[in-house]
mmCIF file of C-alpha atoms in Angstrom:
data_model
loop_
_atom_site.group_PDB
_atom_site.id
_atom_site.type_symbol
_atom_site.label_atom_id
_atom_site.label_comp_id
_atom_site.label_asym_id
_atom_site.label_seq_id
_atom_site.Cartn_x
_atom_site.Cartn_y
_atom_site.Cartn_z
ATOM 1 C CA MET A 1 -46.958 100.156 28.609
ATOM 2 C CA LEU A 2 -43.921 99.219 26.532
ATOM 3 C CA LYS A 3 -44.711 97.316 23.311
ATOM 4 C CA GLU A 4 -42.003 94.825 24.275
ATOM 5 C CA LEU A 5 -43.725 93.964 27.575
ATOM 6 C CA ASN A 6 -46.893 93.119 25.708
ATOM 7 C CA PHE A 7 -44.905 90.867 23.346
ATOM 8 C CA ILE A 8 -43.261 89.179 26.372
ATOM 9 C CA ARG A 9 -46.720 88.518 27.864
ATOM 10 C CA ILE A 10 -47.852 86.824 24.649
ATOM 11 C CA LEU A 11 -44.695 84.648 24.649
ATOM 12 C CA ASP A 12 -46.144 82.884 27.710
ATOM 13 C CA ASP A 13 -48.413 80.995 25.285
ATOM 14 C CA LEU A 14 -45.433 79.091 23.826
ATOM 15 C CA LYS A 15 -45.424 77.102 27.104
ATOM 16 C CA GLY A 16 -48.740 75.600 25.990
ATOM 17 C CA ILE A 17 -47.586 74.402 22.539
ATOM 18 C CA GLN A 18 -47.036 70.652 22.716
ATOM 19 C CA ARG A 19 -44.293 68.917 20.735
ATOM 20 C CA ALA A 20 -43.965 65.298 19.627
ATOM 21 C CA ALA A 21 -40.939 64.661 21.893
ATOM 22 C CA TYR A 22 -41.256 63.378 25.448
ATOM 23 C CA VAL A 23 -39.356 64.704 28.475
ATOM 24 C CA LEU A 24 -38.484 63.467 31.970
ATOM 25 C CA GLY A 25 -38.053 59.855 30.880
ATOM 26 C CA GLY A 26 -41.292 59.795 28.868
ATOM 27 C CA GLU A 27 -43.544 61.317 31.559
ATOM 28 C CA ARG A 28 -45.158 63.937 29.317
ATOM 29 C CA ASN A 29 -44.788 65.749 25.996
ATOM 30 C CA GLU A 30 -42.339 68.598 25.754
ATOM 31 C CA ASN A 31 -43.578 72.137 25.148
ATOM 32 C CA SER A 32 -41.948 74.549 22.724
ATOM 33 C CA ALA A 33 -40.755 77.007 25.402
ATOM 34 C CA GLU A 34 -38.726 74.460 27.352
ATOM 35 C CA HIS A 35 -37.476 73.002 24.056
ATOM 36 C CA SER A 36 -36.254 76.463 23.023
ATOM 37 C CA TRP A 37 -34.323 76.767 26.298
ATOM 38 C CA HIS A 38 -32.827 73.314 25.887
ATOM 39 C CA VAL A 39 -31.540 73.905 22.347
ATOM 40 C CA ALA A 40 -30.175 77.391 23.135
ATOM 41 C CA THR A 41 -28.256 76.030 26.126
ATOM 42 C CA ALA A 42 -27.046 73.028 24.127
ATOM 43 C CA ALA A 43 -25.710 75.358 21.411
ATOM 44 C CA LEU A 44 -23.830 77.258 24.114
ATOM 45 C CA VAL A 45 -21.909 74.174 25.278
ATOM 46 C CA LEU A 46 -21.455 72.606 21.802
ATOM 47 C CA GLU A 47 -20.141 75.699 19.981
ATOM 48 C CA ARG A 48 -16.626 74.255 19.584
ATOM 49 C CA TYR A 49 -17.880 71.334 17.486
ATOM 50 C CA ALA A 50 -19.141 73.475 14.594
ATOM 51 C CA ASN A 51 -17.439 72.643 11.275
ATOM 52 C CA ASP A 52 -17.385 76.339 10.338
ATOM 53 C CA GLU A 53 -16.782 79.479 12.358
ATOM 54 C CA ILE A 54 -20.034 80.632 13.959
ATOM 55 C CA ASP A 55 -21.290 83.677 15.868
ATOM 56 C CA ILE A 56 -22.752 82.055 18.985
ATOM 57 C CA LEU A 57 -24.858 85.118 19.916
ATOM 58 C CA ARG A 58 -26.654 84.933 16.556
ATOM 59 C CA VAL A 59 -27.094 81.149 16.916
ATOM 60 C CA ILE A 60 -28.613 81.544 20.389
ATOM 61 C CA LYS A 61 -30.904 84.381 19.238
ATOM 62 C CA MET A 62 -32.154 82.133 16.415
ATOM 63 C CA LEU A 63 -32.856 79.282 18.810
ATOM 64 C CA LEU A 64 -34.627 81.519 21.348
ATOM 65 C CA VAL A 65 -37.062 82.824 18.701
ATOM 66 C CA HIS A 66 -37.209 79.925 16.215
ATOM 67 C CA ASP A 67 -40.510 78.501 17.520
ATOM 68 C CA ILE A 68 -42.306 81.709 18.517
ATOM 69 C CA VAL A 69 -44.470 81.565 15.377
ATOM 70 C CA GLU A 70 -46.029 78.364 16.784
ATOM 71 C CA ILE A 71 -47.974 80.591 19.210
ATOM 72 C CA ARG A 72 -50.224 81.272 16.209
ATOM 73 C CA ALA A 73 -49.352 78.471 13.749
ATOM 74 C CA GLY A 74 -48.961 75.489 16.150
ATOM 75 C CA ASP A 75 -46.173 72.880 16.116
ATOM 76 C CA THR A 76 -45.762 70.989 12.829
ATOM 77 C CA ILE A 77 -44.403 67.464 13.128
ATOM 78 C CA LEU A 78 -41.408 66.840 10.862
ATOM 79 C CA PHE A 79 -42.809 63.516 9.645
ATOM 80 C CA ASP A 80 -46.305 64.863 8.823
ATOM 81 C CA ASP A 81 -45.794 65.572 5.094
ATOM 82 C CA GLN A 82 -49.202 67.176 4.572
ATOM 83 C CA ALA A 83 -48.781 69.670 7.444
ATOM 84 C CA MET A 84 -45.199 70.375 6.362
ATOM 85 C CA GLU A 85 -46.512 71.586 2.968
ATOM 86 C CA THR A 86 -48.464 74.486 4.489
ATOM 87 C CA LYS A 87 -45.993 75.183 7.335
ATOM 88 C CA ALA A 88 -44.051 78.009 5.653
ATOM 89 C CA ALA A 89 -47.138 80.033 4.703
ATOM 90 C CA ARG A 90 -48.803 79.619 8.107
ATOM 91 C CA GLU A 91 -45.648 80.586 9.956
ATOM 92 C CA ALA A 92 -44.867 83.617 7.773
ATOM 93 C CA LEU A 93 -48.271 85.073 8.653
ATOM 94 C CA ALA A 94 -47.652 84.402 12.346
ATOM 95 C CA ALA A 95 -44.229 86.064 12.161
ATOM 96 C CA THR A 96 -45.751 89.211 10.648
ATOM 97 C CA GLU A 97 -48.278 89.425 13.463
ATOM 98 C CA LEU A 98 -46.023 88.528 16.414
ATOM 99 C CA PHE A 99 -42.757 90.304 15.584
ATOM 100 C CA GLY A 100 -44.865 93.217 14.297
ATOM 101 C CA MET A 101 -46.044 93.856 17.858
ATOM 102 C CA MET A 102 -42.658 95.371 18.693
ATOM 103 C CA PRO A 103 -40.871 98.596 17.700
ATOM 104 C CA GLN A 104 -39.788 98.468 14.053
ATOM 105 C CA ASP A 105 -36.053 97.909 14.612
ATOM 106 C CA THR A 106 -36.526 95.018 17.054
ATOM 107 C CA ALA A 107 -39.237 93.519 14.854
ATOM 108 C CA ASP A 108 -37.004 93.743 11.763
ATOM 109 C CA GLU A 109 -34.001 92.181 13.526
ATOM 110 C CA LEU A 110 -35.966 89.214 14.872
ATOM 111 C CA ARG A 111 -37.850 88.685 11.618
ATOM 112 C CA TYR A 112 -34.560 88.634 9.715
ATOM 113 C CA ILE A 113 -32.906 86.199 12.123
ATOM 114 C CA TRP A 114 -35.978 83.936 12.119
ATOM 115 C CA GLU A 115 -36.018 83.864 8.306
ATOM 116 C CA GLU A 116 -32.282 83.119 8.277
ATOM 117 C CA PHE A 117 -32.914 80.176 10.623
ATOM 118 C CA GLU A 118 -35.757 78.923 8.435
ATOM 119 C CA SER A 119 -33.713 79.066 5.224
ATOM 120 C CA GLY A 120 -30.879 77.233 7.005
ATOM 121 C CA GLN A 121 -28.197 78.508 4.614
ATOM 122 C CA SER A 122 -25.692 80.529 6.672
ATOM 123 C CA ALA A 123 -23.163 78.832 8.965
ATOM 124 C CA ASP A 124 -25.034 80.210 12.001
ATOM 125 C CA ALA A 125 -28.413 78.965 10.747
ATOM 126 C CA LEU A 126 -26.966 75.585 9.802
ATOM 127 C CA PHE A 127 -25.548 75.079 13.302
ATOM 128 C CA ALA A 128 -28.792 76.248 14.949
ATOM 129 C CA ASN A 129 -30.803 73.845 12.773
ATOM 130 C CA ALA A 130 -28.369 71.040 13.596
ATOM 131 C CA ILE A 131 -28.919 71.486 17.345
ATOM 132 C CA ASP A 132 -32.680 71.644 16.738
ATOM 133 C CA ARG A 133 -32.473 68.265 14.956
ATOM 134 C CA LEU A 134 -30.038 66.729 17.428
ATOM 135 C CA MET A 135 -32.238 67.334 20.485
ATOM 136 C CA PRO A 136 -35.178 65.054 19.551
ATOM 137 C CA ILE A 137 -32.648 62.260 18.908
ATOM 138 C CA LEU A 138 -31.202 62.730 22.406
ATOM 139 C CA LEU A 139 -34.667 62.933 24.004
ATOM 140 C CA ASN A 140 -36.008 59.913 22.111
ATOM 141 C CA HIS A 141 -32.960 57.904 23.088
ATOM 142 C CA ASN A 142 -33.628 58.953 26.720
ATOM 143 C CA CYS A 143 -37.117 57.397 26.789
ATOM 144 C CA GLU A 144 -36.880 54.218 24.714
ATOM 145 C CA GLY A 145 -37.799 55.969 21.461
ATOM 146 C CA LYS A 146 -41.305 56.785 22.693
ATOM 147 C CA ALA A 147 -42.106 59.458 20.074
ATOM 148 C CA TRP A 148 -40.337 57.514 17.293
ATOM 149 C CA ARG A 149 -42.452 54.430 18.036
ATOM 150 C CA GLN A 150 -45.628 56.487 18.331
ATOM 151 C CA HIS A 151 -45.129 58.042 14.878
ATOM 152 C CA GLY A 152 -43.615 54.923 13.234
ATOM 153 C CA VAL A 153 -40.412 56.773 12.307
ATOM 154 C CA SER A 154 -37.888 54.862 10.176
ATOM 155 C CA ARG A 155 -34.130 55.037 10.525
ATOM 156 C CA ALA A 156 -33.827 55.907 6.829
ATOM 157 C CA ALA A 157 -36.223 58.882 7.065
ATOM 158 C CA LEU A 158 -34.623 60.093 10.289
ATOM 159 C CA ILE A 159 -31.157 60.059 8.723
ATOM 160 C CA VAL A 160 -32.399 62.033 5.691
ATOM 161 C CA LYS A 161 -34.129 64.637 7.906
ATOM 162 C CA SER A 162 -31.070 64.944 10.178
ATOM 163 C CA GLN A 163 -28.636 65.749 7.375
ATOM 164 C CA GLN A 164 -28.181 69.273 8.753
ATOM 165 C CA ILE A 165 -26.361 67.823 11.747
ATOM 166 C CA LYS A 166 -23.747 66.308 9.435
ATOM 167 C CA ASP A 167 -23.425 69.512 7.416
ATOM 168 C CA ALA A 168 -22.913 71.570 10.591
ATOM 169 C CA SER A 169 -20.698 69.259 12.624
ATOM 170 C CA GLU A 170 -19.051 65.983 11.621
ATOM 171 C CA GLU A 171 -18.350 65.193 15.262
ATOM 172 C CA LEU A 172 -21.921 65.698 16.492
ATOM 173 C CA TRP A 173 -23.181 63.705 13.520
ATOM 174 C CA GLY A 174 -20.984 60.762 14.545
ATOM 175 C CA HIS A 175 -22.564 60.767 18.004
ATOM 176 C CA ALA A 176 -26.086 61.258 16.654
ATOM 177 C CA LEU A 177 -25.670 58.329 14.268
ATOM 178 C CA THR A 178 -24.551 56.089 17.141
ATOM 179 C CA LEU A 179 -27.798 56.916 18.988
ATOM 180 C CA VAL A 180 -29.928 56.401 15.849
ATOM 181 C CA ASN A 181 -28.325 53.018 15.116
ATOM 182 C CA ASP A 182 -28.720 51.979 18.733
ATOM 183 C CA GLY A 183 -32.403 52.967 18.584
ATOM 184 C CA PHE A 184 -32.836 50.903 15.409
ATOM 185 C CA GLU A 185 -31.151 47.854 16.956
ATOM 186 C CA LYS A 186 -33.450 48.139 19.972
ATOM 187 C CA GLY A 187 -36.511 48.171 17.703
ATOM 188 C CA TRP A 188 -37.520 51.795 18.412
ATOM 189 C CA LEU A 189 -37.085 52.782 14.729
ATOM 190 C CA THR A 190 -38.263 50.837 11.692
ATOM 191 C CA SER A 191 -35.864 50.332 8.783
ATOM 192 C CA MET B 1 -19.933 59.916 24.139
ATOM 193 C CA LEU B 2 -19.097 63.589 24.468
ATOM 194 C CA LYS B 3 -19.226 64.890 28.051
ATOM 195 C CA GLU B 4 -21.360 67.780 26.820
ATOM 196 C CA LEU B 5 -24.061 65.455 25.462
ATOM 197 C CA ASN B 6 -24.335 63.772 28.835
ATOM 198 C CA PHE B 7 -24.708 67.200 30.478
ATOM 199 C CA ILE B 8 -27.406 68.133 27.922
ATOM 200 C CA ARG B 9 -29.302 64.922 28.778
ATOM 201 C CA ILE B 10 -29.259 65.828 32.483
ATOM 202 C CA LEU B 11 -30.568 69.335 31.670
ATOM 203 C CA ASP B 12 -33.860 67.685 30.695
ATOM 204 C CA ASP B 13 -34.587 67.412 34.441
ATOM 205 C CA LEU B 14 -34.961 71.210 34.749
ATOM 206 C CA LYS B 15 -38.311 70.769 32.934
ATOM 207 C CA GLY B 16 -39.536 68.975 36.057
ATOM 208 C CA ILE B 17 -38.598 71.708 38.576
ATOM 209 C CA GLN B 18 -41.764 73.558 39.545
ATOM 210 C CA ARG B 19 -41.752 77.297 40.329
ATOM 211 C CA ALA B 20 -44.193 79.406 42.344
ATOM 212 C CA ALA B 21 -45.370 81.365 39.279
ATOM 213 C CA TYR B 22 -48.331 80.280 37.150
ATOM 214 C CA VAL B 23 -48.434 80.235 33.346
ATOM 215 C CA LEU B 24 -51.108 80.169 30.648
ATOM 216 C CA GLY B 25 -53.520 82.353 32.598
ATOM 217 C CA GLY B 26 -53.102 80.373 35.828
ATOM 218 C CA GLU B 27 -53.580 76.889 34.332
ATOM 219 C CA ARG B 28 -50.484 75.321 35.935
ATOM 220 C CA ASN B 29 -47.211 76.179 37.658
ATOM 221 C CA GLU B 30 -44.272 77.209 35.529
ATOM 222 C CA ASN B 31 -41.183 74.988 35.349
ATOM 223 C CA SER B 32 -37.640 76.346 35.507
ATOM 224 C CA ALA B 33 -36.742 75.382 31.912
ATOM 225 C CA GLU B 34 -39.535 77.373 30.292
ATOM 226 C CA HIS B 35 -38.878 80.225 32.752
ATOM 227 C CA SER B 36 -35.221 80.273 31.641
ATOM 228 C CA TRP B 37 -36.315 80.572 28.006
ATOM 229 C CA HIS B 38 -38.776 83.335 28.834
ATOM 230 C CA VAL B 39 -36.233 85.492 30.710
ATOM 231 C CA ALA B 40 -33.471 84.973 28.103
ATOM 232 C CA THR B 41 -35.844 86.022 25.306
ATOM 233 C CA ALA B 42 -37.136 88.964 27.350
ATOM 234 C CA ALA B 43 -33.556 90.175 27.903
ATOM 235 C CA LEU B 44 -33.019 90.016 24.152
ATOM 236 C CA VAL B 45 -35.892 92.407 23.397
ATOM 237 C CA LEU B 46 -35.359 94.686 26.443
ATOM 238 C CA GLU B 47 -31.595 95.259 26.043
ATOM 239 C CA ARG B 48 -32.003 98.924 25.075
ATOM 240 C CA TYR B 49 -33.608 99.799 28.428
ATOM 241 C CA ALA B 50 -30.527 98.955 30.542
ATOM 242 C CA ASN B 51 -29.244 101.948 32.566
ATOM 243 C CA ASP B 52 -25.641 100.875 31.893
ATOM 244 C CA GLU B 53 -23.935 99.409 28.849
ATOM 245 C CA ILE B 54 -24.355 95.630 28.849
ATOM 246 C CA ASP B 55 -22.971 92.680 26.885
ATOM 247 C CA ILE B 56 -26.171 90.945 25.804
ATOM 248 C CA LEU B 57 -24.414 87.630 25.016
ATOM 249 C CA ARG B 58 -23.165 87.424 28.619
ATOM 250 C CA VAL B 59 -26.612 88.397 29.965
ATOM 251 C CA ILE B 60 -28.300 85.683 27.897
ATOM 252 C CA LYS B 61 -25.715 83.067 28.924
ATOM 253 C CA MET B 62 -26.380 83.930 32.582
ATOM 254 C CA LEU B 63 -30.123 83.583 32.142
ATOM 255 C CA LEU B 64 -29.820 80.282 30.240
ATOM 256 C CA VAL B 65 -27.791 78.686 33.050
ATOM 257 C CA HIS B 66 -28.984 80.613 36.139
ATOM 258 C CA ASP B 67 -31.394 77.918 37.333
ATOM 259 C CA ILE B 68 -29.512 74.773 36.297
ATOM 260 C CA VAL B 69 -28.387 74.169 39.901
ATOM 261 C CA GLU B 70 -32.056 73.590 40.780
ATOM 262 C CA ILE B 71 -31.744 70.188 39.079
ATOM 263 C CA ARG B 72 -30.021 69.117 42.293
ATOM 264 C CA ALA B 73 -30.966 71.860 44.797
ATOM 265 C CA GLY B 74 -34.651 72.461 43.850
ATOM 266 C CA ASP B 75 -36.350 75.842 43.415
ATOM 267 C CA THR B 76 -36.192 78.161 46.440
ATOM 268 C CA ILE B 77 -39.097 80.583 46.820
ATOM 269 C CA LEU B 78 -37.959 84.183 47.267
ATOM 270 C CA PHE B 79 -40.370 84.760 50.151
ATOM 271 C CA ASP B 80 -39.413 81.581 52.106
ATOM 272 C CA ASP B 81 -36.800 83.113 54.458
ATOM 273 C CA GLN B 82 -35.748 79.793 56.022
ATOM 274 C CA ALA B 83 -35.067 78.119 52.673
ATOM 275 C CA MET B 84 -33.321 81.266 51.411
ATOM 276 C CA GLU B 85 -30.768 80.930 54.269
ATOM 277 C CA THR B 86 -29.434 77.580 53.007
ATOM 278 C CA LYS B 87 -29.895 78.355 49.294
ATOM 279 C CA ALA B 88 -26.328 79.486 48.554
ATOM 280 C CA ALA B 89 -24.645 76.448 50.121
ATOM 281 C CA ARG B 90 -27.014 73.951 48.483
ATOM 282 C CA GLU B 91 -26.626 75.561 45.080
ATOM 283 C CA ALA B 92 -22.832 75.827 45.256
ATOM 284 C CA LEU B 93 -22.613 72.050 45.778
ATOM 285 C CA ALA B 94 -24.978 71.486 42.850
ATOM 286 C CA ALA B 95 -22.897 73.789 40.625
ATOM 287 C CA THR B 96 -19.732 71.836 41.401
ATOM 288 C CA GLU B 97 -21.412 68.581 40.421
ATOM 289 C CA LEU B 98 -23.293 69.736 37.326
ATOM 290 C CA PHE B 99 -20.828 72.100 35.644
ATOM 291 C CA GLY B 100 -18.063 69.637 36.644
ATOM 292 C CA MET B 101 -19.539 67.088 34.229
ATOM 293 C CA MET B 102 -18.138 69.063 31.306
ATOM 294 C CA PRO B 103 -14.620 69.668 29.961
ATOM 295 C CA GLN B 104 -12.668 71.985 32.288
ATOM 296 C CA ASP B 105 -12.789 75.144 30.164
ATOM 297 C CA THR B 106 -16.556 74.964 29.575
ATOM 298 C CA ALA B 107 -17.145 74.078 33.235
ATOM 299 C CA ASP B 108 -15.011 77.022 34.387
ATOM 300 C CA GLU B 109 -16.732 79.500 32.062
ATOM 301 C CA LEU B 110 -20.248 78.517 33.107
ATOM 302 C CA ARG B 111 -19.344 78.337 36.802
ATOM 303 C CA TYR B 112 -17.861 81.832 36.608
ATOM 304 C CA ILE B 113 -20.867 83.289 34.804
ATOM 305 C CA TRP B 114 -23.302 81.589 37.216
ATOM 306 C CA GLU B 115 -21.411 83.021 40.230
ATOM 307 C CA GLU B 116 -21.399 86.447 38.607
ATOM 308 C CA PHE B 117 -25.189 86.218 38.195
ATOM 309 C CA GLU B 118 -25.598 85.110 41.814
ATOM 310 C CA SER B 119 -23.488 87.963 43.195
ATOM 311 C CA GLY B 120 -25.469 90.409 41.042
ATOM 312 C CA GLN B 121 -22.749 93.068 41.047
ATOM 313 C CA SER B 122 -21.659 93.624 37.434
ATOM 314 C CA ALA B 123 -23.845 95.553 34.989
ATOM 315 C CA ASP B 124 -24.542 92.315 33.075
ATOM 316 C CA ALA B 125 -25.511 90.428 36.253
ATOM 317 C CA LEU B 126 -27.650 93.304 37.460
ATOM 318 C CA PHE B 127 -29.623 93.413 34.214
ATOM 319 C CA ALA B 128 -30.024 89.607 34.175
ATOM 320 C CA ASN B 129 -31.284 89.664 37.779
ATOM 321 C CA ALA B 130 -33.649 92.509 36.929
ATOM 322 C CA ILE B 131 -35.288 90.490 34.140
ATOM 323 C CA ASP B 132 -35.471 87.475 36.478
ATOM 324 C CA ARG B 133 -37.368 89.647 39.002
ATOM 325 C CA LEU B 134 -39.532 91.381 36.396
ATOM 326 C CA MET B 135 -40.932 88.160 34.941
ATOM 327 C CA PRO B 136 -42.885 86.939 38.013
ATOM 328 C CA ILE B 137 -44.482 90.391 38.242
ATOM 329 C CA LEU B 138 -45.620 90.135 34.618
ATOM 330 C CA LEU B 139 -46.853 86.545 35.071
ATOM 331 C CA ASN B 140 -48.655 87.301 38.332
ATOM 332 C CA HIS B 141 -50.339 90.289 36.758
ATOM 333 C CA ASN B 142 -51.415 87.966 33.904
ATOM 334 C CA CYS B 143 -53.351 85.623 36.205
ATOM 335 C CA GLU B 144 -54.941 87.827 38.873
ATOM 336 C CA GLY B 145 -51.941 87.578 41.217
ATOM 337 C CA LYS B 146 -52.482 83.846 41.754
ATOM 338 C CA ALA B 147 -49.014 83.086 43.212
ATOM 339 C CA TRP B 148 -48.946 86.388 45.184
ATOM 340 C CA ARG B 149 -52.284 85.534 46.809
ATOM 341 C CA GLN B 150 -51.231 81.949 47.461
ATOM 342 C CA HIS B 151 -48.071 83.045 49.306
ATOM 343 C CA GLY B 152 -49.602 86.136 50.954
ATOM 344 C CA VAL B 153 -47.033 88.461 49.357
ATOM 345 C CA SER B 154 -47.121 92.119 50.420
ATOM 346 C CA ARG B 155 -46.535 95.095 48.162
ATOM 347 C CA ALA B 156 -43.844 96.370 50.549
ATOM 348 C CA ALA B 157 -41.856 93.098 50.497
ATOM 349 C CA LEU B 158 -42.224 92.774 46.732
ATOM 350 C CA ILE B 159 -40.868 96.287 46.185
ATOM 351 C CA VAL B 160 -37.859 95.584 48.440
ATOM 352 C CA LYS B 161 -37.083 92.287 46.662
ATOM 353 C CA SER B 162 -37.478 93.882 43.217
ATOM 354 C CA GLN B 163 -34.955 96.649 43.851
ATOM 355 C CA GLN B 164 -32.624 95.149 41.234
ATOM 356 C CA ILE B 165 -35.083 96.153 38.518
ATOM 357 C CA LYS B 166 -34.723 99.810 39.547
ATOM 358 C CA ASP B 167 -30.927 99.561 39.764
ATOM 359 C CA ALA B 168 -30.734 98.004 36.283
ATOM 360 C CA SER B 169 -33.358 100.038 34.434
ATOM 361 C CA GLU B 170 -35.319 103.076 35.573
ATOM 362 C CA GLU B 171 -37.706 102.628 32.658
ATOM 363 C CA LEU B 172 -38.523 98.969 33.347
ATOM 364 C CA TRP B 173 -38.914 99.800 37.036
ATOM 365 C CA GLY B 174 -41.539 102.396 36.202
ATOM 366 C CA HIS B 175 -43.579 99.817 34.307
ATOM 367 C CA ALA B 176 -43.063 97.141 36.998
ATOM 368 C CA LEU B 177 -44.247 99.528 39.707
ATOM 369 C CA THR B 178 -47.400 100.290 37.726
ATOM 370 C CA LEU B 179 -48.197 96.556 37.658
ATOM 371 C CA VAL B 180 -47.398 96.120 41.373
ATOM 372 C CA ASN B 181 -49.587 99.065 42.358
ATOM 373 C CA ASP B 182 -52.393 97.813 40.141
ATOM 374 C CA GLY B 183 -52.094 94.366 41.796
ATOM 375 C CA PHE B 184 -52.302 95.995 45.222
ATOM 376 C CA GLU B 185 -55.355 98.036 44.274
ATOM 377 C CA LYS B 186 -57.044 94.871 43.004
ATOM 378 C CA GLY B 187 -56.365 93.125 46.329
ATOM 379 C CA TRP B 188 -53.863 90.593 44.973
ATOM 380 C CA LEU B 189 -51.072 91.923 47.233
ATOM 381 C CA THR B 190 -51.352 92.811 50.928
ATOM 382 C CA SER B 191 -49.884 96.121 52.135
#
C-alpha cells in the first residue's frame, strides 16, 4: 500500500478535532477539517485583497495542512495562554510523526510549508494566517458571538490577536473591524 | 460588505450537508465540507501518480468548490439512479445562484472550473474526479464497508462507477481495486 494512502487514512481523524467556533448558526462546534476547507476556499476568493503579491497555490497548501498536527496535539484555543505556551513544542513533535509517514520529498515539502505558516513571516504565510484569523470573526458574527461570549473574549484582545489581518490586507481588516465593533456594541465582546 | 465575504458566510452551510460515507471509524456520516478538505489534501499528496501531466492548483480549486452547489441542491448519492437523473439540472441552477453572488470575474472563473470538473474531460478534471471516487473507497474500507452495506452496493457497480480512477492513475487504481476486492471478500460488497 502506498505510504500516502496511509497518511490520507489518518487525516480522517482531523474531522473529530473540535474547535471553539460554532457553525450552522450556532448548532454545533466546528471541526478542524471543515475549518481547513473553509479557510482554503476563502483564500481562493479573497486573493485579490492581499497587500503584497502572493502565490495562491502556496497559500492554499498552507491552509490545507495548517491544522493537521492537531490530530496528535489537539486544538489550542488562541485565548488560553497556558496552552499556547506549550503549543509549539507539542505541534512540532506531531509534525515529525505525521509528515514523516510519507516519502521523504513530500514530507519535507509539507513540513517546510507548515513551518512557514507557523512563523507567519513570508507574504504567503501572512495572508494564510490572516484568513485563519478572519474566519472565526465571520463565524462568531454569524451566531451572535457564541464562542466569544463563552470564552469571555474582549474586543481589545481580539484586535491584538487579529493584527495579522491588517498586515496582510488593509481592506479585509476594515471589514473585520466593522464586525468586531458591531459585536462589541451588541454585547458579545467585553471591552 | 464585500460580496466575497457574504459568499464565504453562505459556504458555512456546506458543513450541514450529509454524505453517505462514514468518518471516524463509522461514528457519524461525513459532511461535504470536511470531504472537500480531505479530497483537496489527498490530491496534494497524490499528484505524482497522475497518468497525465496535471496543474495541481487547478485540481485543488476544483476539489475545493466541487460540492458547493449542494448548499442548494443537496448531496446526490451515486447509486440512487433516480436522483442522479435530475442532478445536473438542480446543480446548474444552484451554481448560477451561488457563484453569481460574487464579482463577475471570480464568479466566471469558479463556474468554469466547476463545469470542467463536472464534465470530467480534461486531465485536471479527470484526476480531481478520480480522487473524489477514491476517497469513499478508502473511508468505507476504514469502517467495515458501513455505507456500502447500508446501500447494498455491489462490487461490479462500484468498479464501473470508479472507472475514472483507472483513467486518471493506473497506480491508484491498482490500490483501489485491492481495497474493493478485500471488501468483497469480507462480505461488505455484494457481487
